[in-house]
Coordinates of C-alpha atoms and ligand atoms in Angstrom, one line a residue:
X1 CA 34.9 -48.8 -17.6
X2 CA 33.0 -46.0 -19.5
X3 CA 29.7 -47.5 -18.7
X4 CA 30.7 -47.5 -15.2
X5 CA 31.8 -43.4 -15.6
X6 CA 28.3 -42.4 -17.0
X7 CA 26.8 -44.4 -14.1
X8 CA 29.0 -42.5 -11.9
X9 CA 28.2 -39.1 -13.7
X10 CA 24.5 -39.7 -13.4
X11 CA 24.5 -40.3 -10.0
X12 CA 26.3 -36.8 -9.3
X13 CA 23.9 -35.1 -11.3
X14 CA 21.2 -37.2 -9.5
X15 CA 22.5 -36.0 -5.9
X16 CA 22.7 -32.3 -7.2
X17 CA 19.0 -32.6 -8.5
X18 CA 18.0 -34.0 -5.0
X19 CA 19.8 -31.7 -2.9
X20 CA 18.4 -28.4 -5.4
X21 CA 15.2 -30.2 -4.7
X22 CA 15.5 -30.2 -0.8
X23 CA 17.3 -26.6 -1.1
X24 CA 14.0 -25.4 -3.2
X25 CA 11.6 -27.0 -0.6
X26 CA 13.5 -25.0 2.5
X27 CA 13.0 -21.0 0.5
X28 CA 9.6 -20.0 0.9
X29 CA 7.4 -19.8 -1.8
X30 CA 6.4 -15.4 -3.2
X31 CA 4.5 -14.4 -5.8
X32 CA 5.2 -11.4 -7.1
X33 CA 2.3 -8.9 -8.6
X34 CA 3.4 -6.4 -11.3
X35 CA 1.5 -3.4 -11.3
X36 CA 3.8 -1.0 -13.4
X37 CA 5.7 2.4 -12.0
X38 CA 8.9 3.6 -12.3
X39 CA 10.8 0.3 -10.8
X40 CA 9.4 -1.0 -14.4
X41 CA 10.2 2.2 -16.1
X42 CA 12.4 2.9 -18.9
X43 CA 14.6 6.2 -19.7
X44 CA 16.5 7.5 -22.8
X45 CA 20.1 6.9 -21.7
X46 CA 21.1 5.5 -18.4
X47 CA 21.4 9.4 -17.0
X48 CA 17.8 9.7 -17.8
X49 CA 16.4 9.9 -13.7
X50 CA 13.3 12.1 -14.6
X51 CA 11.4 12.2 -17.8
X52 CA 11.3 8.5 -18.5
X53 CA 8.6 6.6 -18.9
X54 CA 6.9 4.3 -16.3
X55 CA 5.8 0.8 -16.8
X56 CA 7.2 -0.8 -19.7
X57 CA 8.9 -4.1 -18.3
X58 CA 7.0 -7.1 -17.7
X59 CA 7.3 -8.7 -14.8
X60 CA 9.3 -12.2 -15.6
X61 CA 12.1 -9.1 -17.2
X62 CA 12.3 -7.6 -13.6
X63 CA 12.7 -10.9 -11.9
X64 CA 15.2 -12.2 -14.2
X65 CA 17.2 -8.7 -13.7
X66 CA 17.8 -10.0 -10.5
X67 CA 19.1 -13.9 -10.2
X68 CA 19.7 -13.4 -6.5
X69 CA 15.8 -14.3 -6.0
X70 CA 16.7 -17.4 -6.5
X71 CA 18.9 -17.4 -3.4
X72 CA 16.2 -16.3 -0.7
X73 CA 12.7 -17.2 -2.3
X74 CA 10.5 -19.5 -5.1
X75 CA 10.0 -16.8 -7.0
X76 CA 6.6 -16.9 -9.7
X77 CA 5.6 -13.4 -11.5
X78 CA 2.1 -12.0 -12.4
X79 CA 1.2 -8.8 -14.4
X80 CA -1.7 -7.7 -13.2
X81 CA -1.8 -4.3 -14.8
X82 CA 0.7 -2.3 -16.1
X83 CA 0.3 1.5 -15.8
X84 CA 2.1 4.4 -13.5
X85 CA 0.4 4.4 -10.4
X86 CA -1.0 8.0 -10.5
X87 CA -3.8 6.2 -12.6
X88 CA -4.6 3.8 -9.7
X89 CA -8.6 3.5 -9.6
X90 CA -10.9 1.6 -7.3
X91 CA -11.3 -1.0 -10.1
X92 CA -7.5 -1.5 -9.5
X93 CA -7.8 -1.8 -6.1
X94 CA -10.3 -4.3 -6.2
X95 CA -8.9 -6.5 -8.9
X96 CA -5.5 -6.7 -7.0
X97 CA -7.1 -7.3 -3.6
X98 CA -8.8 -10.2 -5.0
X99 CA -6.0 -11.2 -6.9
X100 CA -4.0 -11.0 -3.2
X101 CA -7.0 -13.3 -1.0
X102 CA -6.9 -15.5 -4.0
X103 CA -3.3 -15.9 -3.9
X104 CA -2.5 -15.9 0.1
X105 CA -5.7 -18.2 0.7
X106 CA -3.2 -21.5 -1.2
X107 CA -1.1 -23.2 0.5
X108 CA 1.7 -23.0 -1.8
X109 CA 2.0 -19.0 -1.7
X110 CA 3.9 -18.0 1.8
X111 CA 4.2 -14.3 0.8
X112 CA 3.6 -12.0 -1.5
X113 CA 5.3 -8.8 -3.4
X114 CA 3.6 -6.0 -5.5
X115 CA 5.8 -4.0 -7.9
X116 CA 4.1 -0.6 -8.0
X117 CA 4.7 2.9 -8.9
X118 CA 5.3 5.2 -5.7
X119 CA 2.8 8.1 -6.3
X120 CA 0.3 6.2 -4.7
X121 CA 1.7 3.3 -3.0
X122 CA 1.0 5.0 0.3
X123 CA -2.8 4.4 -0.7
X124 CA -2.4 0.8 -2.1
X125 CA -0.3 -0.3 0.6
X126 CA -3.1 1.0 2.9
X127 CA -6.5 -0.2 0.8
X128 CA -5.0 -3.8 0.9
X129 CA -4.3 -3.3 4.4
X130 CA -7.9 -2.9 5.0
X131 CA -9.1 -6.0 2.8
X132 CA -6.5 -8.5 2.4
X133 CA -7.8 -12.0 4.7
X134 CA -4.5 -13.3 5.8
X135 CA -1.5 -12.4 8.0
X136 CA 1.3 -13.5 5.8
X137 CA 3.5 -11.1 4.2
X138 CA 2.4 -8.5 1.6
X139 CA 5.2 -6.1 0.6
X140 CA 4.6 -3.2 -1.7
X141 CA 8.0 -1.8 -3.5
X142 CA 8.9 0.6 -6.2
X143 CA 11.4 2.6 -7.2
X144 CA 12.7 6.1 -7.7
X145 CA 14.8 5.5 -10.8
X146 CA 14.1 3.8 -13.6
X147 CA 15.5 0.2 -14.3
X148 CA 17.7 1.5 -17.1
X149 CA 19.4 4.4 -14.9
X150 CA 23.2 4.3 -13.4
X151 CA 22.3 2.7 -9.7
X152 CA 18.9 2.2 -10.6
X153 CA 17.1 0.9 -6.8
X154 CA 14.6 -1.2 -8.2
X155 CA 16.4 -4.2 -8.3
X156 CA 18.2 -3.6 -4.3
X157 CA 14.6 -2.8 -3.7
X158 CA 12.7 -6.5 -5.4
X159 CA 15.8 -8.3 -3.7
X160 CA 14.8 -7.1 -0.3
X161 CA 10.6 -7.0 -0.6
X162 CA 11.0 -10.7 -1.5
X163 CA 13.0 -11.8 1.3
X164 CA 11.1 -10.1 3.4
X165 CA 7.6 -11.3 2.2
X166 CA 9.4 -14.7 2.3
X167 CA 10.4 -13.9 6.4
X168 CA 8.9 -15.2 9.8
X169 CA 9.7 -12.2 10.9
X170 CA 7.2 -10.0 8.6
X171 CA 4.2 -12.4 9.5
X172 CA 1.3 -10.8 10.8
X173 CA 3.0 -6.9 10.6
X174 CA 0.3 -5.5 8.5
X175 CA 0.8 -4.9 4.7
X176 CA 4.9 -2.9 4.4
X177 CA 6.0 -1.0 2.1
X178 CA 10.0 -1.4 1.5
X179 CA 12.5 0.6 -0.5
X180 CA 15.9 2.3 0.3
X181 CA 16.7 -0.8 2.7
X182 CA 13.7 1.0 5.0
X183 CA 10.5 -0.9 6.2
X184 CA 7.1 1.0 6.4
X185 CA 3.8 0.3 7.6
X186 CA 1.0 0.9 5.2
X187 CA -1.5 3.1 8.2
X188 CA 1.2 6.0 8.2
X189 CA 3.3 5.7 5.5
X190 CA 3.8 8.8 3.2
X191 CA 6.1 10.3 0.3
X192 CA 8.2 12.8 1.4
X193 CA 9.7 13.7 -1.8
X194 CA 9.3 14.0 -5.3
X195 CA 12.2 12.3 -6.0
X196 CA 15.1 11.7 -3.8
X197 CA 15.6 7.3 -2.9
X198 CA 14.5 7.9 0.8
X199 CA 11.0 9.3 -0.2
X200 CA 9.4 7.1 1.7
X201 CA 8.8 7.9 5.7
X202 CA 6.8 7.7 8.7
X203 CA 7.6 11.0 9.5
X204 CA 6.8 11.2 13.4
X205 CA 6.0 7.6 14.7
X206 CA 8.9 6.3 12.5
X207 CA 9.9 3.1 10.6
X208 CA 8.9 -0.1 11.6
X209 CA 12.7 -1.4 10.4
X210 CA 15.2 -1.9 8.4
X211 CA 16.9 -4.6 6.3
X212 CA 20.4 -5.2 6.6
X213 CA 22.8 -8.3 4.8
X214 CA 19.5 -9.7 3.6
X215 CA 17.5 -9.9 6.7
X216 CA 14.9 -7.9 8.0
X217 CA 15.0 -6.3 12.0
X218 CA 12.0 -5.1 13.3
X219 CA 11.5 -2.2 16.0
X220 CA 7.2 -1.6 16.5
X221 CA 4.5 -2.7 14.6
X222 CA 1.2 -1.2 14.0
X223 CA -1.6 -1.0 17.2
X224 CA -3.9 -0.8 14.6
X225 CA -6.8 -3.1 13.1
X226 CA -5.6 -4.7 10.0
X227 CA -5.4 -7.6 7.3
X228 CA -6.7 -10.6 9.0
X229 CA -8.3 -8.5 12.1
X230 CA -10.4 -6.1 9.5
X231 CA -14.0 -6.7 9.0
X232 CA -13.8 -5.1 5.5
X233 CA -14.3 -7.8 3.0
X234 CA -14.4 -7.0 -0.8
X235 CA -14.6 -10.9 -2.3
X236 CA -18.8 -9.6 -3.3
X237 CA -17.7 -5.6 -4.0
X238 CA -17.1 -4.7 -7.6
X239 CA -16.9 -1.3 -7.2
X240 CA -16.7 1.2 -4.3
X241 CA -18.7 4.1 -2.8
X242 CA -17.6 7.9 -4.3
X243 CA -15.7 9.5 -2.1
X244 CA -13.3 12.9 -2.8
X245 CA -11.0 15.1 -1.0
X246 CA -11.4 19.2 -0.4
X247 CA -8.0 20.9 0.1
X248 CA -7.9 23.4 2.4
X249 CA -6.3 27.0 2.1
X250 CA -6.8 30.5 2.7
X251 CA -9.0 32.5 0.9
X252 CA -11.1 29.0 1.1
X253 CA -14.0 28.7 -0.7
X254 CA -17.2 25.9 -1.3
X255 CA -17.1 25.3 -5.0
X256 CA -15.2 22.3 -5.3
X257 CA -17.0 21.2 -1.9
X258 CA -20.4 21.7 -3.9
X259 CA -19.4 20.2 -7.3
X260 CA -18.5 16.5 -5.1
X261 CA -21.7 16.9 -3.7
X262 CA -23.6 17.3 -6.6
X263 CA -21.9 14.5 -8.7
X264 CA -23.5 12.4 -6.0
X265 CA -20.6 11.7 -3.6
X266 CA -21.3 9.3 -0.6
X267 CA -18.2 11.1 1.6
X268 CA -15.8 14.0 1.1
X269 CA -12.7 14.1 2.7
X270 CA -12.0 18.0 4.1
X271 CA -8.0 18.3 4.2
X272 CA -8.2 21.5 6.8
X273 CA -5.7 23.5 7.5
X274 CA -3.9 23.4 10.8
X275 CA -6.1 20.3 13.2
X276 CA -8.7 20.0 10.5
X277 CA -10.3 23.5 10.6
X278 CA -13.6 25.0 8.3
X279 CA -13.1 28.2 7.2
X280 CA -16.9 30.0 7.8
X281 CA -17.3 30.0 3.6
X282 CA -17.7 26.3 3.8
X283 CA -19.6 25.5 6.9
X284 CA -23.2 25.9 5.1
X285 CA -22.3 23.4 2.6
X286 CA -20.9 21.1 5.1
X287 CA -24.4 21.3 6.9
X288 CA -26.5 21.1 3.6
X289 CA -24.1 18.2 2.5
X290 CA -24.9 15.9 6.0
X291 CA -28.9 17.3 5.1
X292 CA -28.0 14.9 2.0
X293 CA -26.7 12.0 3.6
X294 CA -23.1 12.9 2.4
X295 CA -20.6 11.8 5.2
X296 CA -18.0 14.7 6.0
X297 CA -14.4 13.5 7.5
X298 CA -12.3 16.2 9.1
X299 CA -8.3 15.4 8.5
X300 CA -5.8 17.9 7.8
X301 CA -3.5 18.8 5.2
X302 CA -0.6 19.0 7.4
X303 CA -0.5 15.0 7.5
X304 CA 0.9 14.7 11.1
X305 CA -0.8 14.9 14.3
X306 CA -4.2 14.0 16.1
X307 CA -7.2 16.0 14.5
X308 CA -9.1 16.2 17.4
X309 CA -12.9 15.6 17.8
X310 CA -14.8 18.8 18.6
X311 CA -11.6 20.8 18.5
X312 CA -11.4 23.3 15.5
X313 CA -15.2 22.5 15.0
X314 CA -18.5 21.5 17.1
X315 CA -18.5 18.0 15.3
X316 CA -21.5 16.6 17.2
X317 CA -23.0 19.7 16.0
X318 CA -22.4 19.5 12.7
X319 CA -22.4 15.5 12.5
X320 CA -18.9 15.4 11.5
X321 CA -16.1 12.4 11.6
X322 CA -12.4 13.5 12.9
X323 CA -9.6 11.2 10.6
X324 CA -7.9 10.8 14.0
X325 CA -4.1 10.6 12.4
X326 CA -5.3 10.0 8.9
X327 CA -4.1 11.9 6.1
X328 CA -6.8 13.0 3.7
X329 CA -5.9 10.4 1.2
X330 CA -6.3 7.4 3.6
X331 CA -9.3 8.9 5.2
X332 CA -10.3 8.6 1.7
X333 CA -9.5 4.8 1.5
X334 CA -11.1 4.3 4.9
X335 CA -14.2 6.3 4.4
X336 CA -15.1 4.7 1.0
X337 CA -15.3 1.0 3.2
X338 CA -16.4 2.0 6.0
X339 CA -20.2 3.1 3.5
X340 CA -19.7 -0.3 2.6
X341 CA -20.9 -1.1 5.9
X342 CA -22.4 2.0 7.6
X343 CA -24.0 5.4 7.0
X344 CA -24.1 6.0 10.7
X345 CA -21.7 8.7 12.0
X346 CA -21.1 7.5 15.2
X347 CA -20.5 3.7 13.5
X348 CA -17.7 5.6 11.1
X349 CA -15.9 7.5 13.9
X350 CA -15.3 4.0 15.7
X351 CA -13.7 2.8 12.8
X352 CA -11.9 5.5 12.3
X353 CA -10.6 5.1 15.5
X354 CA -10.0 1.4 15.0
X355 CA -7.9 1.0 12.0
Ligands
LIG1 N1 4.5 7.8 -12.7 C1 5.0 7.5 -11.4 C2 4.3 6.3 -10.8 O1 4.1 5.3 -11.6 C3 6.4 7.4 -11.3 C4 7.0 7.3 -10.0 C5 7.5 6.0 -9.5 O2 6.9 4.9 -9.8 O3 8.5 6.0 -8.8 O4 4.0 6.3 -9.6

């Protein structure tokens, strides 16, 4: 009788381990890449909503935080760096795009999610969306208060970037960036403000979606060139070209613009005012810049808009590019691959108008 209870016991437990088994092999399969920020930060009491300190929680502490992974994805956890984000470098970039081809290039990985601090996700989210070979998910997150805050959104936030890097639906989209329940796309993605929990916009073309009950809904998608449609391809590249931005303002002048130029820059990035203008105190050092080789992009800093070719300036003249719609720090991102193909002005305003 008690032999035949164990028997009876084991073969429950057998059935359970069997159907987990064929429940596990149904949830896709997402790595998630720790990069530091605040959705790893930490504060001084759970009040603490500014003044903490970013990226001090590993990354197996912020997927155990949230047990509902378990529910909508195979979860595994890298760190591949820990640091707030406003120290992102190109040596970053590059070891995480690798990292991300490595990764999406197995059969076993159906998605992937970056944990990342959200002063420059906008440019991550856009430098992998130049570089990474695949069209299967990549979803940037973060978060705007720290893990240890009352209603802190990094968890709500990981919950939803995994089950959306896990989705059919987020296939071949381009690389997102999700917080506040909000889907972005990395081309015009921006941060709106310096701290509120809907930072993160696309201020005049608009969201891509949204996620609601734990699925995502999508609305548009980019038109433009990206992941597994980019010719950009850094497996070789270990480091990238120097590229910088000039701010404009009134009362402009061509120091800064001179000081990139002789530290040897390969591009500068001018961030006009209005559609991209030059004020006349910079215009000689635009022309004895392209004299040098140095590749000049026209964007603006108003960060919406078309900054049109031969507009505020006689570009074929001058041998300029126009950023199109990019804001100066993508036209950054952009401009530093496109030298890793082209020095040719005409070349670079194609792509420009590509991706
Ligand atoms: N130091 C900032 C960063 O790591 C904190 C902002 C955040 O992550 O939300 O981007």
């Amino acid at each position: 009788m008690y032999s035949k209870k164990i028997a009876g016991q084991f073969l429950i437990l057998a059935c359970v381990a069997v159907f987990s088994a064929a429940q596990a092999q149904k949830l896709p399969n997402v790595t998630i890449l720790a990069t530091g920020g605040t959705i790893a930060g930490t504060g001084a009491s759970s009040t603490t909503t500014v003044g903490y300190t970013a990226a001090k929680i590993g990354v197996d502490a912020l997927i155990d935080a949230v047990p509902e992974l378990k529910k909508v994805a195979n979860v595994k956890g890298e760190q591949v760096f820990q640091i707030a984000s406003e120290n992102m470098n190109n040596d970053y970039w590059l070891k995480l795009g690798k990292r991300v081809n490595t990764l999406l290039a197995q059969s076993d990985v159906d998605g992937i999610v970056i944990t990342h601090g959200t002063d420059t996700i906008e440019e991550t989210a856009y430098f992998l969306n130049l570089v990474v070979k695949s069209k299967k998910p990549v979803v940037i997150v973060g978060a705007m208060r720290p893990a240890t805050a009352i209603s802190a959104d990094g968890p709500i936030n990981l919950y939803n970037a995994v089950l959306l890097a896990g989705s059919q639906e987020a296939i071949g989209k381009g690389v997102l960036v999700s917080l506040n329940d909000q889907i972005n796309g990395a081309r015009e993605v921006t941060k709106t403000n310096t701290s509120t929990l809907d930072t993160f916009k696309t201020p005049e073309l608009g969201f891509l979606g949204y996620i609601q009950g734990s699925k995502p809904y999508f609305y548009r998608q980019s038109t433009r060139r990206n992941t597994a449609d980019s010719e950009f391809d850094i497996s070789n590249l270990n480091s990238l070209p120097a590229v910088d931005i000039v701010y404009g303002y009134a009362n402009m002048n061509p120091i800064a613009f001179n000081a990139f130029v002789a530290s040897g820059d390969k591009g500068i990035i001018h961030a006009g005012v209005g559609d991209g203008s030059l004020a006349s105190t910079v215009v000689p050092s635009i022309v004895e810049a392209r004299q040098k080789g140095v590749i000049v992009v026209r964007s603006s800093r108003v960060g919406q808009g078309i900054v049109a070719r031969n507009g505020e300036a006689d570009d074929d003249k001058l041998d300029l590019v126009v950023s199109d719609t990019l804001n100066a720090q993508k036209a950054r991102i952009l401009l530093m691959l496109a030298l890793t193909k082209t020095n040719d002005t005409k070349e670079i305003q194609k792509i420009f108008y590509q991706y």
